[in-house]
Amino acid sequence: TCKPHLAVCIPTAPSKDLRIFEKSLASIARHVVDASSIWVVSRRDQAIDAAIERVNARQYSDRPKAQWLNENEHFAFNYTWVRNALEARISNKKTAAKSYTYFVGWYLQQLIKLYCGRTIDRVLKLQIPVDTLVIDSDL
């Protein structure tokens, strides 16, 4: 038997993904057989915490328990940083302010997906990086 070696990273936006998040997390916990850890990346949200707790309470034999990773504490960027970067590139800020709000969250999610492997390695203080499987939370 091979030792599980994948760190699974699930970035989620509580305001957008909550409806399907728990089902996706349960499916990942049950079916991703090579996972050594499961990380849910989001801002702090009680509904996300509760969903993680409910999924972790299920009996999935030798599967790892999901853990929460605060996107505001463990990444070198956050919502405000992305918003400011987008604002700096928009010429007409008054009319654009409403139109780019959705994209701030989208860009933030893409950055989290790109950097979650490094972040997990740093949080776990690993000398050798783990392979990272990134899965959308609205799978």
Coordinates of N, CA, C and O in Angstrom, one line a residue:
T1 N 0.8 -1.2 0.0 CA 0.0 0.0 0.0 C 0.9 1.2 0.0 O 1.8 1.3 0.8
C2 N 0.5 2.2 -0.8 CA 1.3 3.5 -0.9 C 0.8 4.4 0.2 O -0.4 4.5 0.5
K3 N 1.7 5.2 0.7 CA 1.3 6.2 1.7 C 0.7 7.4 1.0 O 1.2 7.9 0.0
P4 N -0.5 7.8 1.5 CA -1.1 9.0 0.9 C -0.2 10.2 0.9 O 0.5 10.4 1.8
H5 N -0.2 10.9 -0.2 CA 0.8 12.1 -0.3 C 0.2 13.4 -0.9 O 0.9 14.3 -1.0
L6 N -1.1 13.4 -1.2 CA -1.6 14.6 -1.8 C -2.2 15.5 -0.7 O -2.9 15.1 0.2
A7 N -1.9 16.8 -0.8 CA -2.6 17.8 0.1 C -3.7 18.3 -0.8 O -3.4 18.9 -1.9
V8 N -4.9 18.2 -0.4 CA -6.1 18.6 -1.2 C -6.4 20.1 -0.7 O -6.6 20.3 0.5
C9 N -6.5 21.0 -1.6 CA -6.8 22.4 -1.3 C -8.2 22.7 -1.9 O -8.4 22.5 -3.1
I10 N -9.1 23.2 -1.1 CA -10.4 23.6 -1.6 C -10.7 25.0 -1.2 O -11.2 25.4 -0.2
P11 N -10.4 26.0 -2.1 CA -10.7 27.4 -1.9 C -12.2 27.5 -2.0 O -12.8 27.0 -2.9
T12 N -12.8 28.3 -1.1 CA -14.2 28.5 -1.1 C -14.6 29.9 -0.8 O -13.9 30.5 0.1
A13 N -15.6 30.4 -1.4 CA -16.2 31.7 -1.1 C -17.5 31.5 -0.4 O -18.5 31.1 -1.0
P14 N -17.6 31.7 0.9 CA -18.8 31.3 1.7 C -20.1 32.0 1.1 O -21.1 31.3 1.1
S15 N -20.0 33.2 0.7 CA -21.2 33.8 0.1 C -21.7 33.2 -1.2 O -22.8 33.3 -1.5
K16 N -20.8 32.6 -1.9 CA -21.1 32.1 -3.2 C -21.3 30.6 -3.3 O -22.2 30.0 -3.9
D17 N -20.4 29.9 -2.5 CA -20.3 28.4 -2.7 C -21.0 27.6 -1.6 O -21.0 26.4 -1.7
L18 N -21.5 28.2 -0.6 CA -22.0 27.5 0.6 C -23.1 26.5 0.3 O -23.1 25.4 0.9
R19 N -23.9 26.7 -0.7 CA -25.0 25.8 -1.0 C -24.5 24.4 -1.4 O -25.1 23.4 -1.0
I20 N -23.5 24.3 -2.1 CA -23.0 23.0 -2.6 C -21.7 22.6 -1.8 O -21.3 21.4 -1.9
F21 N -21.1 23.5 -1.1 CA -19.8 23.2 -0.4 C -19.8 21.9 0.4 O -18.9 21.1 0.2
E22 N -20.7 21.7 1.3 CA -20.7 20.5 2.1 C -20.8 19.2 1.4 O -20.0 18.3 1.7
K23 N -21.6 19.2 0.3 CA -21.6 18.0 -0.5 C -20.3 17.7 -1.2 O -19.8 16.6 -1.3
S24 N -19.7 18.8 -1.7 CA -18.4 18.7 -2.4 C -17.3 18.2 -1.4 O -16.6 17.3 -1.7
L25 N -17.3 18.8 -0.2 CA -16.3 18.4 0.8 C -16.5 16.9 1.2 O -15.5 16.2 1.3
A26 N -17.7 16.5 1.4 CA -18.0 15.1 1.7 C -17.6 14.2 0.6 O -17.0 13.1 0.9
S27 N -17.8 14.5 -0.6 CA -17.4 13.7 -1.7 C -15.9 13.6 -1.8 O -15.3 12.5 -2.1
I28 N -15.2 14.7 -1.6 CA -13.7 14.7 -1.6 C -13.2 13.8 -0.5 O -12.3 13.0 -0.7
A29 N -13.7 14.0 0.7 CA -13.3 13.2 1.9 C -13.5 11.7 1.6 O -12.7 10.9 2.1
R30 N -14.5 11.4 0.9 CA -14.9 10.0 0.7 C -14.1 9.3 -0.4 O -13.7 8.2 -0.4
H31 N -13.9 10.1 -1.5 CA -13.4 9.5 -2.8 C -12.0 9.8 -3.2 O -11.4 9.1 -4.0
V32 N -11.4 10.8 -2.6 CA -10.0 11.1 -3.0 C -9.1 10.2 -2.1 O -8.8 10.5 -1.0
V33 N -8.6 9.1 -2.7 CA -8.0 8.1 -1.9 C -6.5 8.4 -1.6 O -6.0 7.8 -0.7
D34 N -5.9 9.3 -2.3 CA -4.5 9.5 -2.0 C -4.2 10.8 -1.2 O -3.1 11.3 -1.3
A35 N -5.2 11.3 -0.5 CA -5.1 12.5 0.2 C -4.4 12.2 1.6 O -4.9 11.4 2.4
S36 N -3.4 13.0 1.9 CA -2.8 13.0 3.2 C -3.4 14.1 4.1 O -3.3 14.0 5.3
S37 N -3.9 15.2 3.5 CA -4.6 16.2 4.2 C -5.6 16.9 3.3 O -5.5 16.9 2.1
I38 N -6.6 17.5 3.9 CA -7.6 18.3 3.2 C -7.7 19.7 3.8 O -8.0 19.8 5.0
W39 N -7.5 20.7 3.0 CA -7.5 22.1 3.5 C -8.6 22.9 2.8 O -8.7 22.9 1.6
V40 N -9.5 23.5 3.6 CA -10.5 24.4 3.1 C -10.0 25.8 3.3 O -9.7 26.2 4.5
V41 N -9.8 26.5 2.2 CA -9.3 27.9 2.3 C -10.4 28.9 2.1 O -11.1 28.9 1.1
S42 N -10.6 29.7 3.1 CA -11.7 30.7 3.0 C -11.4 31.8 4.1 O -10.6 31.6 5.0
R43 N -12.3 32.8 4.1 CA -12.3 33.7 5.2 C -13.1 33.0 6.3 O -13.8 32.1 6.1
R44 N -13.0 33.5 7.5 CA -13.7 32.9 8.7 C -15.2 33.1 8.4 O -15.7 34.1 8.1
D45 N -15.9 31.9 8.6 CA -17.4 31.9 8.4 C -17.9 30.7 9.2 O -17.5 29.6 9.1
Q46 N -18.9 31.0 10.0 CA -19.5 30.0 10.9 C -20.1 28.8 10.1 O -20.1 27.7 10.5
A47 N -20.7 29.1 9.0 CA -21.4 28.1 8.2 C -20.3 27.1 7.6 O -20.6 25.9 7.5
I48 N -19.2 27.7 7.2 CA -18.1 26.8 6.7 C -17.6 26.0 7.8 O -17.3 24.8 7.6
D49 N -17.3 26.6 9.0 CA -16.9 25.8 10.2 C -17.8 24.6 10.5 O -17.4 23.5 10.7
A50 N -19.1 24.9 10.4 CA -20.1 23.9 10.8 C -20.1 22.8 9.7 O -20.2 21.6 10.0
A51 N -20.0 23.1 8.4 CA -20.0 22.1 7.4 C -18.7 21.2 7.5 O -18.8 20.0 7.4
I52 N -17.6 21.8 7.8 CA -16.4 21.0 8.0 C -16.6 20.1 9.2 O -16.2 18.9 9.1
E53 N -17.1 20.6 10.3 CA -17.4 19.7 11.4 C -18.3 18.6 11.1 O -18.1 17.4 11.6
R54 N -19.4 18.8 10.4 CA -20.3 17.8 10.0 C -19.7 16.7 9.1 O -19.9 15.5 9.3
V55 N -18.9 17.1 8.2 CA -18.2 16.2 7.3 C -17.2 15.4 8.1 O -17.1 14.2 7.9
N56 N -16.4 16.1 9.0 CA -15.4 15.4 9.7 C -16.0 14.3 10.7 O -15.4 13.4 11.1
A57 N -17.3 14.6 11.1 CA -18.0 13.6 12.0 C -18.3 12.3 11.3 O -18.6 11.3 12.0
R58 N -18.4 12.3 10.0 CA -18.7 11.1 9.3 C -17.6 10.1 9.3 O -16.4 10.5 9.4
Q59 N -17.9 8.9 9.2 CA -16.8 7.9 9.3 C -16.3 7.5 7.9 O -17.0 6.8 7.2
Y60 N -15.2 8.0 7.5 CA -14.6 7.7 6.2 C -13.3 7.0 6.4 O -12.3 7.4 6.0
S61 N -13.4 5.9 7.1 CA -12.3 5.0 7.4 C -11.0 5.7 7.8 O -10.9 6.5 8.7
D62 N -10.0 5.6 6.9 CA -8.7 6.1 7.2 C -8.4 7.4 6.5 O -7.3 7.8 6.3
R63 N -9.4 8.1 6.1 CA -9.3 9.4 5.4 C -8.9 10.5 6.4 O -9.4 10.5 7.5
P64 N -8.2 11.5 5.9 CA -7.8 12.6 6.8 C -9.1 13.5 7.0 O -10.0 13.6 6.2
K65 N -9.0 14.2 8.2 CA -10.1 15.2 8.5 C -9.8 16.5 7.8 O -8.6 16.9 7.6
A66 N -10.8 17.2 7.4 CA -10.6 18.5 6.7 C -10.2 19.5 7.8 O -10.7 19.5 8.9
Q67 N -9.4 20.5 7.4 CA -8.9 21.5 8.2 C -9.2 22.9 7.5 O -9.2 22.9 6.3
W68 N -9.4 23.9 8.3 CA -9.7 25.2 7.8 C -8.4 26.0 7.7 O -7.5 25.9 8.7
L69 N -8.1 26.7 6.7 CA -7.0 27.6 6.5 C -7.4 29.0 6.2 O -8.1 29.2 5.2
N70 N -7.1 29.9 7.1 CA -7.6 31.3 6.9 C -6.9 32.0 5.8 O -5.7 32.2 5.8
E71 N -7.6 32.4 4.8 CA -7.0 33.1 3.6 C -6.5 34.4 4.0 O -5.5 34.9 3.3
N72 N -6.9 35.1 5.0 CA -6.4 36.4 5.4 C -5.1 36.3 6.2 O -4.4 37.3 6.3
E73 N -4.8 35.2 6.8 CA -3.6 35.1 7.6 C -2.5 34.4 7.0 O -1.3 34.6 7.3
H74 N -2.8 33.5 6.0 CA -1.7 32.6 5.5 C -1.3 32.9 4.1 O -0.4 32.3 3.6
F75 N -1.9 33.9 3.4 CA -1.5 34.2 2.1 C -1.0 35.6 2.0 O -1.4 36.5 2.9
A76 N -0.1 35.9 1.1 CA 0.5 37.2 1.0 C -0.4 38.3 0.3 O 0.0 39.4 0.1
F77 N -1.6 37.9 0.1 CA -2.6 38.8 -0.6 C -4.0 38.6 0.1 O -4.2 37.6 0.7
N78 N -4.9 39.5 -0.1 CA -6.3 39.3 0.4 C -7.2 40.1 -0.5 O -6.8 40.7 -1.5
Y79 N -8.5 40.1 -0.1 CA -9.5 40.8 -1.0 C -9.2 42.2 -1.2 O -9.3 42.7 -2.3
T80 N -8.7 42.9 -0.2 CA -8.4 44.4 -0.3 C -7.2 44.6 -1.2 O -7.3 45.5 -2.1
W81 N -6.2 43.7 -1.1 CA -5.1 43.9 -2.0 C -5.5 43.7 -3.5 O -5.1 44.5 -4.3
V82 N -6.3 42.7 -3.7 CA -6.7 42.4 -5.1 C -7.6 43.6 -5.6 O -7.4 44.1 -6.7
R83 N -8.5 44.1 -4.8 CA -9.4 45.2 -5.1 C -8.5 46.4 -5.5 O -8.7 47.1 -6.5
N84 N -7.5 46.7 -4.6 CA -6.7 47.9 -4.9 C -5.9 47.7 -6.2 O -5.7 48.7 -6.9
A85 N -5.4 46.5 -6.4 CA -4.7 46.3 -7.7 C -5.6 46.5 -8.9 O -5.1 47.1 -9.9
L86 N -6.8 46.0 -8.8 CA -7.7 46.3 -10.0 C -8.1 47.7 -10.1 O -8.1 48.3 -11.2
E87 N -8.3 48.4 -9.0 CA -8.7 49.8 -9.0 C -7.6 50.6 -9.7 O -7.8 51.6 -10.4
A88 N -6.3 50.3 -9.4 CA -5.2 51.0 -9.9 C -5.1 50.9 -11.5 O -4.5 51.8 -12.1
R89 N -5.8 49.9 -12.0 CA -5.7 49.7 -13.5 C -7.0 50.2 -14.2 O -7.1 50.0 -15.4
I90 N -7.9 50.7 -13.5 CA -9.2 51.2 -14.1 C -9.1 52.7 -14.2 O -8.9 53.4 -13.2
S91 N -9.4 53.2 -15.4 CA -9.3 54.6 -15.6 C -10.5 55.4 -15.0 O -10.4 56.4 -14.4
N92 N -11.7 54.9 -15.3 CA -12.9 55.6 -14.8 C -13.5 54.8 -13.6 O -14.3 53.9 -13.7
K93 N -13.0 55.2 -12.4 CA -13.3 54.5 -11.2 C -14.8 54.6 -10.8 O -15.3 53.6 -10.2
K94 N -15.5 55.7 -11.1 CA -16.9 55.8 -10.7 C -17.8 54.8 -11.4 O -18.6 54.1 -10.7
T95 N -17.6 54.6 -12.7 CA -18.5 53.7 -13.4 C -18.0 52.2 -13.3 O -18.8 51.3 -13.3
A96 N -16.7 52.1 -13.1 CA -16.2 50.7 -13.0 C -16.3 50.1 -11.6 O -16.3 48.9 -11.5
A97 N -16.5 50.9 -10.6 CA -16.6 50.3 -9.2 C -17.6 49.2 -9.1 O -17.3 48.2 -8.5
K98 N -18.7 49.4 -9.7 CA -19.8 48.4 -9.6 C -19.5 47.2 -10.4 O -19.8 46.0 -10.1
S99 N -18.9 47.4 -11.6 CA -18.7 46.3 -12.5 C -17.5 45.3 -12.2 O -17.5 44.2 -12.5
Y100 N -16.5 45.8 -11.4 CA -15.4 44.9 -11.1 C -15.5 44.2 -9.8 O -14.7 43.3 -9.5
T101 N -16.5 44.5 -9.0 CA -16.6 43.9 -7.7 C -16.6 42.3 -7.7 O -16.0 41.7 -7.0
Y102 N -17.4 41.8 -8.7 CA -17.4 40.3 -8.9 C -16.0 39.8 -9.2 O -15.6 38.8 -8.6
F103 N -15.3 40.5 -10.0 CA -13.9 40.0 -10.4 C -12.9 40.0 -9.3 O -11.9 39.3 -9.4
V104 N -13.1 40.9 -8.3 CA -12.2 40.9 -7.2 C -12.1 39.5 -6.5 O -11.1 38.9 -6.3
G105 N -13.3 39.0 -6.2 CA -13.4 37.6 -5.6 C -12.9 36.6 -6.6 O -12.2 35.6 -6.1
W106 N -13.1 36.7 -7.8 CA -12.7 35.7 -8.8 C -11.2 35.7 -8.9 O -10.5 34.6 -8.8
Y107 N -10.5 36.9 -9.0 CA -9.1 37.0 -9.0 C -8.5 36.4 -7.7 O -7.5 35.7 -7.8
L108 N -9.1 36.8 -6.6 CA -8.6 36.3 -5.3 C -8.6 34.7 -5.3 O -7.6 34.1 -4.9
Q109 N -9.7 34.1 -5.8 CA -9.7 32.6 -5.8 C -8.6 32.1 -6.7 O -8.0 31.0 -6.4
Q110 N -8.4 32.7 -7.9 CA -7.3 32.2 -8.8 C -6.0 32.3 -8.1 O -5.2 31.3 -8.2
L111 N -5.7 33.3 -7.4 CA -4.4 33.5 -6.7 C -4.3 32.4 -5.6 O -3.2 31.8 -5.4
I112 N -5.3 32.2 -4.9 CA -5.3 31.2 -3.8 C -5.0 29.8 -4.4 O -4.2 29.0 -3.9
K113 N -5.7 29.5 -5.6 CA -5.4 28.2 -6.2 C -3.9 28.1 -6.6 O -3.4 27.0 -6.5
L114 N -3.4 29.1 -7.1 CA -2.0 29.1 -7.6 C -1.0 29.0 -6.4 O 0.1 28.3 -6.5
Y115 N -1.3 29.6 -5.3 CA -0.4 29.6 -4.1 C -0.7 28.7 -3.0 O 0.1 28.6 -2.0
C116 N -1.8 27.9 -3.1 CA -2.1 27.1 -1.9 C -1.1 26.0 -1.6 O -0.9 25.6 -0.5
G117 N -0.5 25.4 -2.6 CA 0.5 24.4 -2.4 C 1.7 25.0 -1.6 O 2.1 24.3 -0.6
R118 N 2.2 26.1 -1.9 CA 3.3 26.8 -1.2 C 2.8 27.1 0.3 O 3.6 26.9 1.2
T119 N 1.6 27.6 0.4 CA 1.1 28.0 1.7 C 1.0 26.8 2.6 O 1.3 26.8 3.8
I120 N 0.4 25.7 2.1 CA 0.3 24.5 2.9 C 1.6 24.0 3.3 O 1.8 23.6 4.5
D121 N 2.6 24.0 2.4 CA 4.0 23.5 2.8 C 4.5 24.4 3.9 O 5.1 23.9 4.8
R122 N 4.3 25.7 3.8 CA 4.8 26.6 4.9 C 4.1 26.4 6.2 O 4.7 26.4 7.3
V123 N 2.7 26.2 6.2 CA 2.0 26.0 7.4 C 2.4 24.7 8.1 O 2.6 24.6 9.3
L124 N 2.7 23.7 7.3 CA 3.1 22.4 7.8 C 4.6 22.3 8.1 O 5.1 21.3 8.6
K125 N 5.3 23.4 7.7 CA 6.7 23.5 7.9 C 7.5 22.3 7.3 O 8.3 21.7 7.9
L126 N 7.1 22.0 6.0 CA 7.7 20.9 5.3 C 9.0 21.3 4.6 O 9.1 22.4 4.0
Q127 N 10.0 20.4 4.7 CA 11.2 20.6 3.9 C 11.1 20.3 2.5 O 11.7 20.8 1.6
I128 N 10.3 19.2 2.2 CA 10.0 18.7 0.9 C 8.6 19.0 0.6 O 7.7 18.6 1.3
P129 N 8.3 19.8 -0.5 CA 6.9 20.2 -0.8 C 6.1 18.9 -1.1 O 6.5 18.0 -1.7
V130 N 4.8 19.0 -0.8 CA 3.9 18.0 -1.1 C 3.2 18.3 -2.4 O 3.1 19.4 -2.8
D131 N 2.7 17.3 -3.1 CA 1.9 17.5 -4.3 C 0.5 18.0 -3.8 O 0.0 17.5 -2.8
T132 N 0.0 19.0 -4.6 CA -1.3 19.6 -4.2 C -2.3 19.4 -5.2 O -2.1 19.6 -6.4
L133 N -3.5 18.9 -4.8 CA -4.6 18.8 -5.7 C -5.6 19.9 -5.3 O -6.1 20.0 -4.2
V134 N -5.9 20.8 -6.3 CA -6.8 21.9 -6.0 C -8.1 21.6 -6.7 O -8.2 21.2 -7.8
I135 N -9.2 21.7 -5.8 CA -10.5 21.4 -6.3 C -11.5 22.5 -6.0 O -11.5 23.0 -4.8
D136 N -12.2 22.9 -7.0 CA -13.3 24.0 -6.7 C -14.3 23.5 -5.7 O -14.7 22.3 -5.7
S137 N -14.7 24.3 -4.8 CA -15.7 23.9 -3.8 C -17.1 23.8 -4.3 O -17.9 23.2 -3.6
D138 N -17.3 24.2 -5.5 CA -18.7 24.0 -6.1 C -18.7 22.9 -7.1 O -19.4 23.0 -8.1
L139 N -17.8 22.0 -6.9 CA -17.7 20.8 -7.8 C -19.0 20.1 -8.0 O -19.7 19.8 -7.1

